[in-house]
PDB file of C-alpha atoms in Angstrom:
ATOM      1  CA  MET W   4       7.944  20.289 -18.175  1.00 58.00           C
ATOM      2  CA  PRO W   5       7.559  17.469 -15.642  1.00 68.00           C
ATOM      3  CA  ASP W   6       7.466  18.544 -12.010  1.00 66.00           C
ATOM      4  CA  SER W   7       7.187  15.564  -9.678  1.00 66.00           C
ATOM      5  CA  SER W   8       7.284  17.868  -6.647  1.00 67.00           C
ATOM      6  CA  PHE W   9       4.036  19.593  -7.636  1.00 74.00           C
ATOM      7  CA  CYS W  10       1.343  18.766  -5.044  1.00 88.00           C
ATOM      8  CA  ALA W  11      -2.447  18.764  -4.816  1.00 88.00           C
ATOM      9  CA  GLU W  12      -2.534  21.970  -2.767  1.00 90.00           C
ATOM     10  CA  GLU W  13      -0.494  23.774  -5.408  1.00 92.00           C
ATOM     11  CA  ILE W  14      -2.723  22.769  -8.297  1.00 92.00           C
ATOM     12  CA  SER W  15      -5.804  23.815  -6.315  1.00 93.00           C
ATOM     13  CA  ALA W  16      -4.197  27.174  -5.549  1.00 93.00           C
ATOM     14  CA  SER W  17      -3.061  27.700  -9.134  1.00 92.00           C
ATOM     15  CA  LEU W  18      -6.666  27.295 -10.324  1.00 95.00           C
ATOM     16  CA  ASN W  19      -8.163  29.347  -7.446  1.00 95.00           C
ATOM     17  CA  ILE W  20     -10.277  26.479  -6.128  1.00 95.00           C
ATOM     18  CA  ASN W  21     -12.277  27.487  -3.056  1.00 95.00           C
ATOM     19  CA  THR W  22     -12.652  24.490  -0.768  1.00 93.00           C
ATOM     20  CA  PRO W  23     -14.089  23.284   1.516  1.00 94.00           C
ATOM     21  CA  SER W  24     -17.513  23.999   0.088  1.00 95.00           C
ATOM     22  CA  PRO W  25     -20.146  25.056   2.631  1.00 95.00           C
ATOM     23  CA  VAL W  26     -22.985  22.945   3.954  1.00 97.00           C
ATOM     24  CA  GLN W  27     -26.076  25.039   4.610  1.00 96.00           C
ATOM     25  CA  PRO W  28     -29.697  24.431   5.550  1.00 98.00           C
ATOM     26  CA  LEU W  29     -31.989  23.898   2.570  1.00 98.00           C
ATOM     27  CA  CYS W  30     -35.062  25.976   3.343  1.00 96.00           C
ATOM     28  CA  VAL W  31     -38.034  24.809   1.276  1.00 97.00           C
ATOM     29  CA  ASP W  32     -41.739  24.409   2.015  1.00 96.00           C
ATOM     30  CA  TRP W  33     -42.235  21.136   0.164  1.00 98.00           C
ATOM     31  CA  PRO W  34     -44.762  18.665   1.617  1.00 97.00           C
ATOM     32  CA  GLY W  35     -42.933  16.401   4.053  1.00 97.00           C
ATOM     33  CA  SER W  36     -39.968  18.738   4.507  1.00 97.00           C
ATOM     34  CA  GLU W  37     -41.183  19.668   7.984  1.00 97.00           C
ATOM     35  CA  GLN W  38     -40.573  16.077   9.116  1.00 97.00           C
ATOM     36  CA  VAL W  39     -36.827  16.086   8.382  1.00 98.00           C
ATOM     37  CA  GLU W  40     -33.742  18.291   8.459  1.00 98.00           C
ATOM     38  CA  LEU W  41     -32.586  19.269   4.974  1.00 98.00           C
ATOM     39  CA  PHE W  42     -29.107  20.474   4.037  1.00 98.00           C
ATOM     40  CA  ILE W  43     -27.295  21.203   0.798  1.00 98.00           C
ATOM     41  CA  LYS W  44     -23.548  20.995   0.177  1.00 97.00           C
ATOM     42  CA  ARG W  45     -22.702  23.838  -2.170  1.00 96.00           C
ATOM     43  CA  ASP W  46     -20.025  22.320  -4.359  1.00 95.00           C
ATOM     44  CA  ASP W  47     -21.277  24.711  -7.029  1.00 94.00           C
ATOM     45  CA  LEU W  48     -19.441  27.475  -5.145  1.00 95.00           C
ATOM     46  CA  ILE W  49     -15.897  26.107  -5.289  1.00 94.00           C
ATOM     47  CA  HIS W  50     -15.172  27.808  -8.638  1.00 94.00           C
ATOM     48  CA  PRO W  51     -17.283  29.756 -11.176  1.00 91.00           C
ATOM     49  CA  ILE W  52     -16.228  27.450 -14.044  1.00 92.00           C
ATOM     50  CA  ILE W  53     -14.592  24.312 -12.555  1.00 92.00           C
ATOM     51  CA  SER W  54     -17.518  23.799 -10.215  1.00 83.00           C
ATOM     52  CA  GLY W  55     -18.709  20.853  -8.201  1.00 85.00           C
ATOM     53  CA  ASN W  56     -17.960  17.249  -8.944  1.00 90.00           C
ATOM     54  CA  LYS W  57     -16.136  18.124 -12.175  1.00 92.00           C
ATOM     55  CA  TRP W  58     -13.238  19.500 -10.146  1.00 94.00           C
ATOM     56  CA  ARG W  59     -13.450  16.678  -7.630  1.00 95.00           C
ATOM     57  CA  LYS W  60     -13.110  14.054 -10.374  1.00 95.00           C
ATOM     58  CA  LEU W  61     -10.401  15.885 -12.327  1.00 96.00           C
ATOM     59  CA  LYS W  62      -8.189  16.980  -9.450  1.00 96.00           C
ATOM     60  CA  TYR W  63      -5.804  14.045  -9.232  1.00 95.00           C
ATOM     61  CA  ALA W  64      -5.755  13.380 -12.984  1.00 95.00           C
ATOM     62  CA  LEU W  65      -4.666  16.984 -13.523  1.00 96.00           C
ATOM     63  CA  LEU W  66      -2.119  16.655 -10.742  1.00 95.00           C
ATOM     64  CA  GLU W  67      -0.615  13.608 -12.450  1.00 95.00           C
ATOM     65  CA  ALA W  68      -0.602  15.433 -15.782  1.00 95.00           C
ATOM     66  CA  ARG W  69       1.267  18.351 -14.236  1.00 92.00           C
ATOM     67  CA  GLN W  70       3.740  16.111 -12.415  1.00 93.00           C
ATOM     68  CA  LYS W  71       4.495  14.104 -15.568  1.00 94.00           C
ATOM     69  CA  GLY W  72       4.583  17.055 -17.934  1.00 94.00           C
ATOM     70  CA  VAL W  73       1.642  15.815 -20.016  1.00 96.00           C
ATOM     71  CA  ALA W  74       1.123  18.159 -22.964  1.00 96.00           C
ATOM     72  CA  GLU W  75      -2.228  16.846 -24.229  1.00 98.00           C
ATOM     73  CA  ILE W  76      -5.416  15.441 -22.718  1.00 98.00           C
ATOM     74  CA  ILE W  77      -8.113  13.654 -24.717  1.00 98.00           C
ATOM     75  CA  SER W  78     -11.614  13.346 -23.312  1.00 97.00           C
ATOM     76  CA  PHE W  79     -15.262  12.880 -24.263  1.00 96.00           C
ATOM     77  CA  GLY W  80     -18.630  14.531 -23.785  1.00 93.00           C
ATOM     78  CA  GLY W  81     -21.781  15.978 -25.294  1.00 90.00           C
ATOM     79  CA  GLY W  82     -22.432  19.459 -26.583  1.00 90.00           C
ATOM     80  CA  HIS W  83     -23.457  20.709 -23.131  1.00 86.00           C
ATOM     81  CA  SER W  84     -20.868  18.734 -21.148  1.00 89.00           C
ATOM     82  CA  ASN W  85     -20.012  20.222 -17.759  1.00 88.00           C
ATOM     83  CA  HIS W  86     -17.010  17.883 -17.714  1.00 93.00           C
ATOM     84  CA  LEU W  87     -15.513  19.130 -20.990  1.00 95.00           C
ATOM     85  CA  HIS W  88     -16.228  22.717 -19.998  1.00 95.00           C
ATOM     86  CA  ALA W  89     -14.349  22.381 -16.701  1.00 95.00           C
ATOM     87  CA  LEU W  90     -11.545  20.360 -18.273  1.00 97.00           C
ATOM     88  CA  GLY W  91     -11.168  22.837 -21.136  1.00 97.00           C
ATOM     89  CA  TYR W  92     -10.704  25.721 -18.732  1.00 96.00           C
ATOM     90  CA  CYS W  93      -8.260  23.745 -16.578  1.00 97.00           C
ATOM     91  CA  CYS W  94      -6.184  22.766 -19.608  1.00 97.00           C
ATOM     92  CA  GLN W  95      -6.079  26.358 -20.848  1.00 97.00           C
ATOM     93  CA  GLN W  96      -4.931  27.588 -17.432  1.00 96.00           C
ATOM     94  CA  LEU W  97      -2.325  24.827 -17.044  1.00 95.00           C
ATOM     95  CA  GLY W  98      -0.913  25.050 -20.575  1.00 95.00           C
ATOM     96  CA  ILE W  99      -2.206  21.627 -21.672  1.00 97.00           C
ATOM     97  CA  GLN W 100      -3.782  21.000 -25.085  1.00 98.00           C
ATOM     98  CA  LEU W 101      -7.282  19.521 -24.904  1.00 98.00           C
ATOM     99  CA  MET W 102      -8.669  17.273 -27.619  1.00 98.00           C
ATOM    100  CA  ALA W 103     -12.442  17.112 -27.049  1.00 98.00           C
ATOM    101  CA  LEU W 104     -14.285  14.243 -28.729  1.00 98.00           C
ATOM    102  CA  VAL W 105     -17.876  15.441 -28.849  1.00 97.00           C
ATOM    103  CA  ARG W 106     -21.035  13.422 -29.373  1.00 95.00           C
ATOM    104  CA  GLY W 107     -22.913  14.870 -32.366  1.00 95.00           C
ATOM    105  CA  ASP W 108     -22.035  17.492 -34.988  1.00 96.00           C
ATOM    106  CA  TYR W 109     -22.358  21.030 -33.669  1.00 95.00           C
ATOM    107  CA  SER W 110     -19.973  22.534 -36.219  1.00 94.00           C
ATOM    108  CA  GLN W 111     -22.658  24.771 -37.766  1.00 94.00           C
ATOM    109  CA  ASN W 112     -24.282  25.732 -34.471  1.00 94.00           C
ATOM    110  CA  PRO W 113     -21.891  25.323 -31.528  1.00 94.00           C
ATOM    111  CA  THR W 114     -23.369  25.475 -28.057  1.00 92.00           C
ATOM    112  CA  PRO W 115     -22.193  28.088 -25.535  1.00 92.00           C
ATOM    113  CA  MET W 116     -20.037  25.379 -23.940  1.00 92.00           C
ATOM    114  CA  LEU W 117     -18.341  24.584 -27.247  1.00 96.00           C
ATOM    115  CA  ARG W 118     -17.825  28.268 -28.009  1.00 96.00           C
ATOM    116  CA  ASP W 119     -15.970  28.497 -24.709  1.00 96.00           C
ATOM    117  CA  LEU W 120     -13.792  25.513 -25.678  1.00 97.00           C
ATOM    118  CA  TYR W 121     -12.897  27.202 -28.961  1.00 96.00           C
ATOM    119  CA  GLN W 122     -12.000  30.351 -27.033  1.00 97.00           C
ATOM    120  CA  TRP W 123      -9.747  28.271 -24.766  1.00 97.00           C
ATOM    121  CA  GLN W 124      -7.929  26.850 -27.833  1.00 97.00           C
ATOM    122  CA  ALA W 125      -9.228  23.300 -27.435  1.00 98.00           C
ATOM    123  CA  GLN W 126      -9.246  21.041 -30.465  1.00 97.00           C
ATOM    124  CA  ILE W 127     -12.725  19.655 -31.088  1.00 98.00           C
ATOM    125  CA  MET W 128     -13.661  16.596 -33.108  1.00 97.00           C
ATOM    126  CA  TYR W 129     -17.316  15.806 -33.664  1.00 97.00           C
ATOM    127  CA  LEU W 130     -18.228  12.114 -33.636  1.00 97.00           C
ATOM    128  CA  ASP W 131     -21.410  10.548 -34.932  1.00 95.00           C
ATOM    129  CA  LYS W 132     -23.516   8.525 -32.503  1.00 93.00           C
ATOM    130  CA  ALA W 133     -22.196   5.118 -33.613  1.00 95.00           C
ATOM    131  CA  THR W 134     -18.563   6.201 -33.301  1.00 96.00           C
ATOM    132  CA  TYR W 135     -19.127   7.906 -29.960  1.00 95.00           C
ATOM    133  CA  GLN W 136     -20.674   4.744 -28.529  1.00 94.00           C
ATOM    134  CA  GLN W 137     -17.250   3.109 -28.848  1.00 95.00           C
ATOM    135  CA  ARG W 138     -15.710   5.580 -26.394  1.00 94.00           C
ATOM    136  CA  SER W 139     -15.104   2.978 -23.670  1.00 90.00           C
ATOM    137  CA  GLN W 140     -14.074   0.099 -25.943  1.00 94.00           C
ATOM    138  CA  SER W 141     -10.443  -0.945 -25.619  1.00 93.00           C
ATOM    139  CA  ASP W 142      -9.676  -1.003 -29.360  1.00 95.00           C
ATOM    140  CA  PHE W 143     -11.118   2.497 -29.782  1.00 96.00           C
ATOM    141  CA  ILE W 144      -9.061   3.811 -26.862  1.00 95.00           C
ATOM    142  CA  GLU W 145      -5.917   2.067 -28.080  1.00 96.00           C
ATOM    143  CA  ALA W 146      -6.294   3.582 -31.542  1.00 96.00           C
ATOM    144  CA  TRP W 147      -6.362   7.053 -30.015  1.00 96.00           C
ATOM    145  CA  ARG W 148      -3.473   6.153 -27.727  1.00 95.00           C
ATOM    146  CA  ALA W 149      -1.410   4.997 -30.708  1.00 96.00           C
ATOM    147  CA  ALA W 150      -2.149   8.215 -32.598  1.00 96.00           C
ATOM    148  CA  HIS W 151      -1.398  10.359 -29.530  1.00 96.00           C
ATOM    149  CA  PRO W 152       1.193   8.340 -27.554  1.00 95.00           C
ATOM    150  CA  ASN W 153       2.049  11.182 -25.179  1.00 94.00           C
ATOM    151  CA  ALA W 154      -1.525  12.135 -24.346  1.00 97.00           C
ATOM    152  CA  MET W 155      -3.518  11.360 -21.205  1.00 97.00           C
ATOM    153  CA  ILE W 156      -6.977   9.942 -21.957  1.00 97.00           C
ATOM    154  CA  VAL W 157      -9.677  10.883 -19.436  1.00 96.00           C
ATOM    155  CA  PRO W 158     -12.999   8.961 -19.633  1.00 94.00           C
ATOM    156  CA  GLU W 159     -16.363  10.628 -20.181  1.00 92.00           C
ATOM    157  CA  GLY W 160     -17.378  12.653 -17.149  1.00 90.00           C
ATOM    158  CA  GLY W 161     -13.921  12.174 -15.629  1.00 91.00           C
ATOM    159  CA  SER W 162     -15.189   8.958 -14.032  1.00 89.00           C
ATOM    160  CA  GLN W 163     -12.261   6.642 -13.385  1.00 92.00           C
ATOM    161  CA  ALA W 164     -10.582   5.098 -10.359  1.00 89.00           C
ATOM    162  CA  GLN W 165      -8.335   8.161 -10.145  1.00 91.00           C
ATOM    163  CA  ALA W 166     -11.418  10.313  -9.565  1.00 94.00           C
ATOM    164  CA  LEU W 167     -12.534   8.586  -6.361  1.00 94.00           C
ATOM    165  CA  PRO W 168     -10.046  10.214  -3.936  1.00 93.00           C
ATOM    166  CA  GLY W 169     -11.116  13.656  -5.127  1.00 94.00           C
ATOM    167  CA  VAL W 170     -14.793  12.833  -4.710  1.00 95.00           C
ATOM    168  CA  ALA W 171     -14.079  11.380  -1.260  1.00 93.00           C
ATOM    169  CA  GLU W 172     -13.013  14.839  -0.115  1.00 94.00           C
ATOM    170  CA  ILE W 173     -16.664  15.924  -0.342  1.00 93.00           C
ATOM    171  CA  LEU W 174     -17.288  13.925   2.849  1.00 90.00           C
ATOM    172  CA  GLN W 175     -13.834  14.261   4.352  1.00 90.00           C
ATOM    173  CA  GLU W 176     -13.950  18.053   4.537  1.00 88.00           C
ATOM    174  CA  GLN W 177     -17.068  18.181   6.713  1.00 79.00           C
ATOM    175  CA  LYS W 178     -17.820  16.111   9.801  1.00 81.00           C
ATOM    176  CA  GLN W 179     -21.577  16.418  10.188  1.00 89.00           C
ATOM    177  CA  LYS W 180     -23.459  13.131  10.167  1.00 90.00           C
ATOM    178  CA  PHE W 181     -26.404  12.525   7.844  1.00 94.00           C
ATOM    179  CA  SER W 182     -28.876   9.688   7.557  1.00 95.00           C
ATOM    180  CA  HIS W 183     -29.234  10.136   3.784  1.00 96.00           C
ATOM    181  CA  ILE W 184     -27.073  11.679   1.053  1.00 96.00           C
ATOM    182  CA  ILE W 185     -28.564  12.439  -2.370  1.00 98.00           C
ATOM    183  CA  VAL W 186     -26.552  13.019  -5.550  1.00 97.00           C
ATOM    184  CA  PRO W 187     -27.331  13.010  -9.283  1.00 96.00           C
ATOM    185  CA  VAL W 188     -25.782  10.194 -11.332  1.00 95.00           C
ATOM    186  CA  GLY W 189     -24.511  10.458 -14.899  1.00 91.00           C
ATOM    187  CA  SER W 190     -21.236   8.600 -15.407  1.00 88.00           C
ATOM    188  CA  GLY W 191     -21.082   7.010 -11.938  1.00 92.00           C
ATOM    189  CA  GLY W 192     -17.842   8.457 -10.597  1.00 91.00           C
ATOM    190  CA  THR W 193     -19.313  10.750  -7.963  1.00 94.00           C
ATOM    191  CA  LEU W 194     -21.587   8.122  -6.463  1.00 95.00           C
ATOM    192  CA  ALA W 195     -18.720   5.580  -6.480  1.00 93.00           C
ATOM    193  CA  GLY W 196     -16.419   8.027  -4.711  1.00 93.00           C
ATOM    194  CA  LEU W 197     -19.031   8.746  -2.055  1.00 94.00           C
ATOM    195  CA  ILE W 198     -19.642   5.026  -1.489  1.00 92.00           C
ATOM    196  CA  GLN W 199     -15.944   4.451  -0.922  1.00 88.00           C
ATOM    197  CA  ALA W 200     -15.542   7.569   1.217  1.00 88.00           C
ATOM    198  CA  ARG W 201     -18.506   6.643   3.409  1.00 80.00           C
ATOM    199  CA  GLN W 202     -16.661   3.498   4.475  1.00 69.00           C
ATOM    200  CA  THR W 203     -13.412   5.388   5.102  1.00 66.00           C
ATOM    201  CA  GLU W 204     -15.175   8.101   7.096  1.00 62.00           C
ATOM    202  CA  GLN W 205     -17.036   5.480   9.169  1.00 59.00           C
ATOM    203  CA  GLN W 206     -20.442   6.581   7.881  1.00 58.00           C
ATOM    204  CA  ASP W 207     -21.524   3.108   6.821  1.00 67.00           C
ATOM    205  CA  ASN W 208     -25.032   3.696   8.181  1.00 82.00           C
ATOM    206  CA  THR W 209     -25.607   6.635   5.861  1.00 90.00           C
ATOM    207  CA  GLN W 210     -27.852   5.724   2.953  1.00 93.00           C
ATOM    208  CA  LEU W 211     -26.661   6.962  -0.436  1.00 95.00           C
ATOM    209  CA  LEU W 212     -29.373   7.703  -2.981  1.00 97.00           C
ATOM    210  CA  GLY W 213     -28.313   8.394  -6.551  1.00 97.00           C
ATOM    211  CA  ILE W 214     -30.757  10.093  -8.925  1.00 98.00           C
ATOM    212  CA  ALA W 215     -30.329   8.879 -12.497  1.00 97.00           C
ATOM    213  CA  ALA W 216     -29.986  11.767 -14.947  1.00 93.00           C
ATOM    214  CA  LEU W 217     -30.442   9.442 -17.928  1.00 93.00           C
ATOM    215  CA  LYS W 218     -32.122   6.211 -18.963  1.00 93.00           C
ATOM    216  CA  GLY W 219     -29.867   3.433 -17.760  1.00 89.00           C
ATOM    217  CA  GLU W 220     -31.305   1.035 -15.211  1.00 94.00           C
ATOM    218  CA  GLY W 221     -28.663  -1.622 -14.669  1.00 95.00           C
ATOM    219  CA  TYR W 222     -26.167   0.272 -16.829  1.00 93.00           C
ATOM    220  CA  LEU W 223     -25.586   2.994 -14.245  1.00 95.00           C
ATOM    221  CA  GLU W 224     -25.282   0.454 -11.434  1.00 95.00           C
ATOM    222  CA  GLU W 225     -22.639  -1.344 -13.490  1.00 94.00           C
ATOM    223  CA  LEU W 226     -20.693   1.872 -14.055  1.00 93.00           C
ATOM    224  CA  VAL W 227     -20.588   2.459 -10.306  1.00 94.00           C
ATOM    225  CA  THR W 228     -19.650  -1.079  -9.270  1.00 93.00           C
ATOM    226  CA  ASN W 229     -16.920  -1.266 -11.924  1.00 92.00           C
ATOM    227  CA  LEU W 230     -15.162   1.628 -10.181  1.00 92.00           C
ATOM    228  CA  LEU W 231     -15.342   0.060  -6.713  1.00 91.00           C
ATOM    229  CA  PRO W 232     -13.469  -2.734  -4.961  1.00 85.00           C
ATOM    230  CA  ARG W 233     -15.502  -5.823  -4.111  1.00 81.00           C
ATOM    231  CA  SER W 234     -15.399  -4.921  -0.415  1.00 76.00           C
ATOM    232  CA  ALA W 235     -17.207  -1.602  -0.951  1.00 77.00           C
ATOM    233  CA  PRO W 236     -20.410  -0.950   1.040  1.00 75.00           C
ATOM    234  CA  THR W 237     -23.666  -1.994  -0.586  1.00 80.00           C
ATOM    235  CA  ASN W 238     -26.004   0.412   1.223  1.00 85.00           C
ATOM    236  CA  TRP W 239     -26.695   2.539  -1.847  1.00 94.00           C
ATOM    237  CA  HIS W 240     -29.409   2.768  -4.458  1.00 95.00           C
ATOM    238  CA  ILE W 241     -30.066   4.546  -7.765  1.00 97.00           C
ATOM    239  CA  GLU W 242     -33.552   5.920  -8.334  1.00 97.00           C
ATOM    240  CA  HIS W 243     -34.532   5.751 -12.021  1.00 97.00           C
ATOM    241  CA  ARG W 244     -37.907   7.508 -12.009  1.00 97.00           C
ATOM    242  CA  PHE W 245     -36.727  11.063 -12.521  1.00 96.00           C
ATOM    243  CA  HIS W 246     -34.655  11.173 -15.722  1.00 96.00           C
ATOM    244  CA  PHE W 247     -37.481  12.926 -17.643  1.00 95.00           C
ATOM    245  CA  GLY W 248     -36.961  10.809 -20.744  1.00 94.00           C
ATOM    246  CA  GLY W 249     -33.185  10.565 -20.824  1.00 91.00           C
ATOM    247  CA  TYR W 250     -29.940  12.488 -20.700  1.00 83.00           C
ATOM    248  CA  ALA W 251     -30.478  16.246 -21.185  1.00 81.00           C
ATOM    249  CA  LYS W 252     -34.206  15.583 -21.685  1.00 89.00           C
ATOM    250  CA  SER W 253     -36.598  17.735 -19.710  1.00 91.00           C
ATOM    251  CA  THR W 254     -40.060  19.257 -19.687  1.00 95.00           C
ATOM    252  CA  ALA W 255     -41.491  22.738 -19.316  1.00 96.00           C
ATOM    253  CA  GLU W 256     -42.549  21.733 -15.806  1.00 97.00           C
ATOM    254  CA  LEU W 257     -38.959  20.852 -14.864  1.00 96.00           C
ATOM    255  CA  HIS W 258     -37.658  24.135 -16.278  1.00 95.00           C
ATOM    256  CA  THR W 259     -40.248  26.038 -14.271  1.00 97.00           C
ATOM    257  CA  PHE W 260     -39.312  24.052 -11.167  1.00 97.00           C
ATOM    258  CA  CYS W 261     -35.632  25.004 -11.595  1.00 96.00           C
ATOM    259  CA  GLN W 262     -36.525  28.669 -11.983  1.00 95.00           C
ATOM    260  CA  THR W 263     -38.812  28.596  -8.951  1.00 97.00           C
ATOM    261  CA  PHE W 264     -36.183  26.822  -6.854  1.00 97.00           C
ATOM    262  CA  ARG W 265     -33.631  29.486  -7.712  1.00 96.00           C
ATOM    263  CA  SER W 266     -36.103  32.272  -6.959  1.00 97.00           C
ATOM    264  CA  ASN W 267     -37.061  30.774  -3.580  1.00 97.00           C
ATOM    265  CA  THR W 268     -33.622  29.664  -2.373  1.00 97.00           C
ATOM    266  CA  GLY W 269     -31.126  31.790  -4.282  1.00 96.00           C
ATOM    267  CA  ILE W 270     -29.434  28.579  -5.486  1.00 96.00           C
ATOM    268  CA  GLY W 271     -29.067  28.032  -9.227  1.00 94.00           C
ATOM    269  CA  ILE W 272     -29.897  24.583 -10.603  1.00 94.00           C
ATOM    270  CA  GLU W 273     -30.323  23.249 -14.156  1.00 91.00           C
ATOM    271  CA  PRO W 274     -32.550  20.573 -15.748  1.00 92.00           C
ATOM    272  CA  VAL W 275     -29.832  18.050 -16.661  1.00 89.00           C
ATOM    273  CA  TYR W 276     -28.424  17.040 -13.261  1.00 91.00           C
ATOM    274  CA  SER W 277     -29.099  19.215 -10.211  1.00 94.00           C
ATOM    275  CA  GLY W 278     -32.684  20.009 -11.203  1.00 95.00           C
ATOM    276  CA  LYS W 279     -33.573  16.335 -11.490  1.00 97.00           C
ATOM    277  CA  ALA W 280     -31.972  15.617  -8.103  1.00 97.00           C
ATOM    278  CA  CYS W 281     -33.959  18.433  -6.462  1.00 98.00           C
ATOM    279  CA  TRP W 282     -37.177  17.287  -8.143  1.00 98.00           C
ATOM    280  CA  ALA W 283     -36.556  13.752  -6.894  1.00 98.00           C
ATOM    281  CA  LEU W 284     -35.941  15.014  -3.355  1.00 98.00           C
ATOM    282  CA  LYS W 285     -39.233  16.900  -3.409  1.00 98.00           C
ATOM    283  CA  GLN W 286     -41.106  13.825  -4.638  1.00 98.00           C
ATOM    284  CA  LYS W 287     -39.457  11.470  -2.159  1.00 98.00           C
ATOM    285  CA  LEU W 288     -40.364  13.827   0.690  1.00 98.00           C
ATOM    286  CA  ALA W 289     -43.981  13.862  -0.433  1.00 98.00           C
ATOM    287  CA  GLU W 290     -43.984  10.057  -0.557  1.00 97.00           C
ATOM    288  CA  GLY W 291     -42.713   9.805   3.017  1.00 97.00           C
ATOM    289  CA  TYR W 292     -39.518   8.059   1.929  1.00 97.00           C
ATOM    290  CA  PHE W 293     -37.436   9.550   4.757  1.00 97.00           C
ATOM    291  CA  PRO W 294     -38.259   8.575   8.341  1.00 97.00           C
ATOM    292  CA  GLN W 295     -39.227  11.422  10.643  1.00 97.00           C
ATOM    293  CA  GLY W 296     -36.155  13.176  12.037  1.00 97.00           C
ATOM    294  CA  SER W 297     -33.886  12.155   9.163  1.00 98.00           C
ATOM    295  CA  ARG W 298     -30.944  14.413   8.346  1.00 97.00           C
ATOM    296  CA  VAL W 299     -30.797  14.624   4.562  1.00 98.00           C
ATOM    297  CA  LEU W 300     -27.897  16.101   2.597  1.00 97.00           C
ATOM    298  CA  LEU W 301     -28.320  17.039  -1.054  1.00 98.00           C
ATOM    299  CA  ILE W 302     -25.002  17.461  -2.867  1.00 97.00           C
ATOM    300  CA  HIS W 303     -25.100  20.237  -5.445  1.00 96.00           C
ATOM    301  CA  THR W 304     -22.660  18.898  -8.008  1.00 93.00           C
ATOM    302  CA  GLY W 305     -22.359  22.233  -9.818  1.00 88.00           C
ATOM    303  CA  GLY W 306     -22.168  22.703 -13.556  1.00 74.00           C
ATOM    304  CA  LEU W 307     -24.862  24.854 -15.123  1.00 67.00           C
ATOM    305  CA  GLN W 308     -24.125  24.227 -18.813  1.00 62.00           C
ATOM    306  CA  GLY W 309     -27.562  22.652 -19.168  1.00 56.00           C
ATOM    307  CA  ALA W 310     -29.142  26.014 -18.316  1.00 56.00           C
ATOM    308  CA  ARG W 311     -27.260  27.949 -21.021  1.00 54.00           C
ATOM    309  CA  GLN W 312     -28.914  28.620 -24.385  1.00 53.00           C
TER     310      GLN W 312
END
């Protein structure tokens, strides 16, 4: 049933979201780390399932769905999608049917993420690569809208204009100042939200460094700029050297790095997003990228589906 009086605080409480997430020192002995101050924002701790930027990007879409009495949500993702995993749990808790359009056919060997979606009563449709590539095309979206006229369609990764206010809260809920903020980039929504929030929070001098989690030089920049107004700050950059071959691609060395990082810091990371961001930070420190005395914040965007077998 529609409930226009339902507010953001109520939906957060109903899902047991634990915000604000803490900012803590990142204690590592990487070459160059002694020249700067390192911190990590633990968005992975806000919920055991709806963790990190997945909640940030979904918050206001879910609020609108609850206020309008939306009974079905359609969204997109791969077989290890943190976005679909978080959305599937949210929909199950809120009594909303999820239709998950998944890249690739996992019907004979579903991933742990997909097994969870089945358990949460989501409907899953497997799309071949060519069909999935149409996911952002207007005629493809309109065909789904015509077939499901009462459904809300949420883009891949939850990245849409509606996601930016939720992402902005990452900066709004803590007032420390940093010279650099580092975040992994997949669908562009988190970086876009931080760019917009930096202007609002009067942190225009803070440099935002996105770490590409997939091959997409130019493509990822376009995803980000398409979500932003023309007046948005331009002091941001996406580093494309650390995608390890593409989305969800990795190496034995990266897996070992993630395991060592967890052992040394007590913080879990995975090789799809957070592991690549941490690897990039280590490399940039060694290269002397950050001026001496810099205050560097790494945002842990949560989601450990990439570490599940």
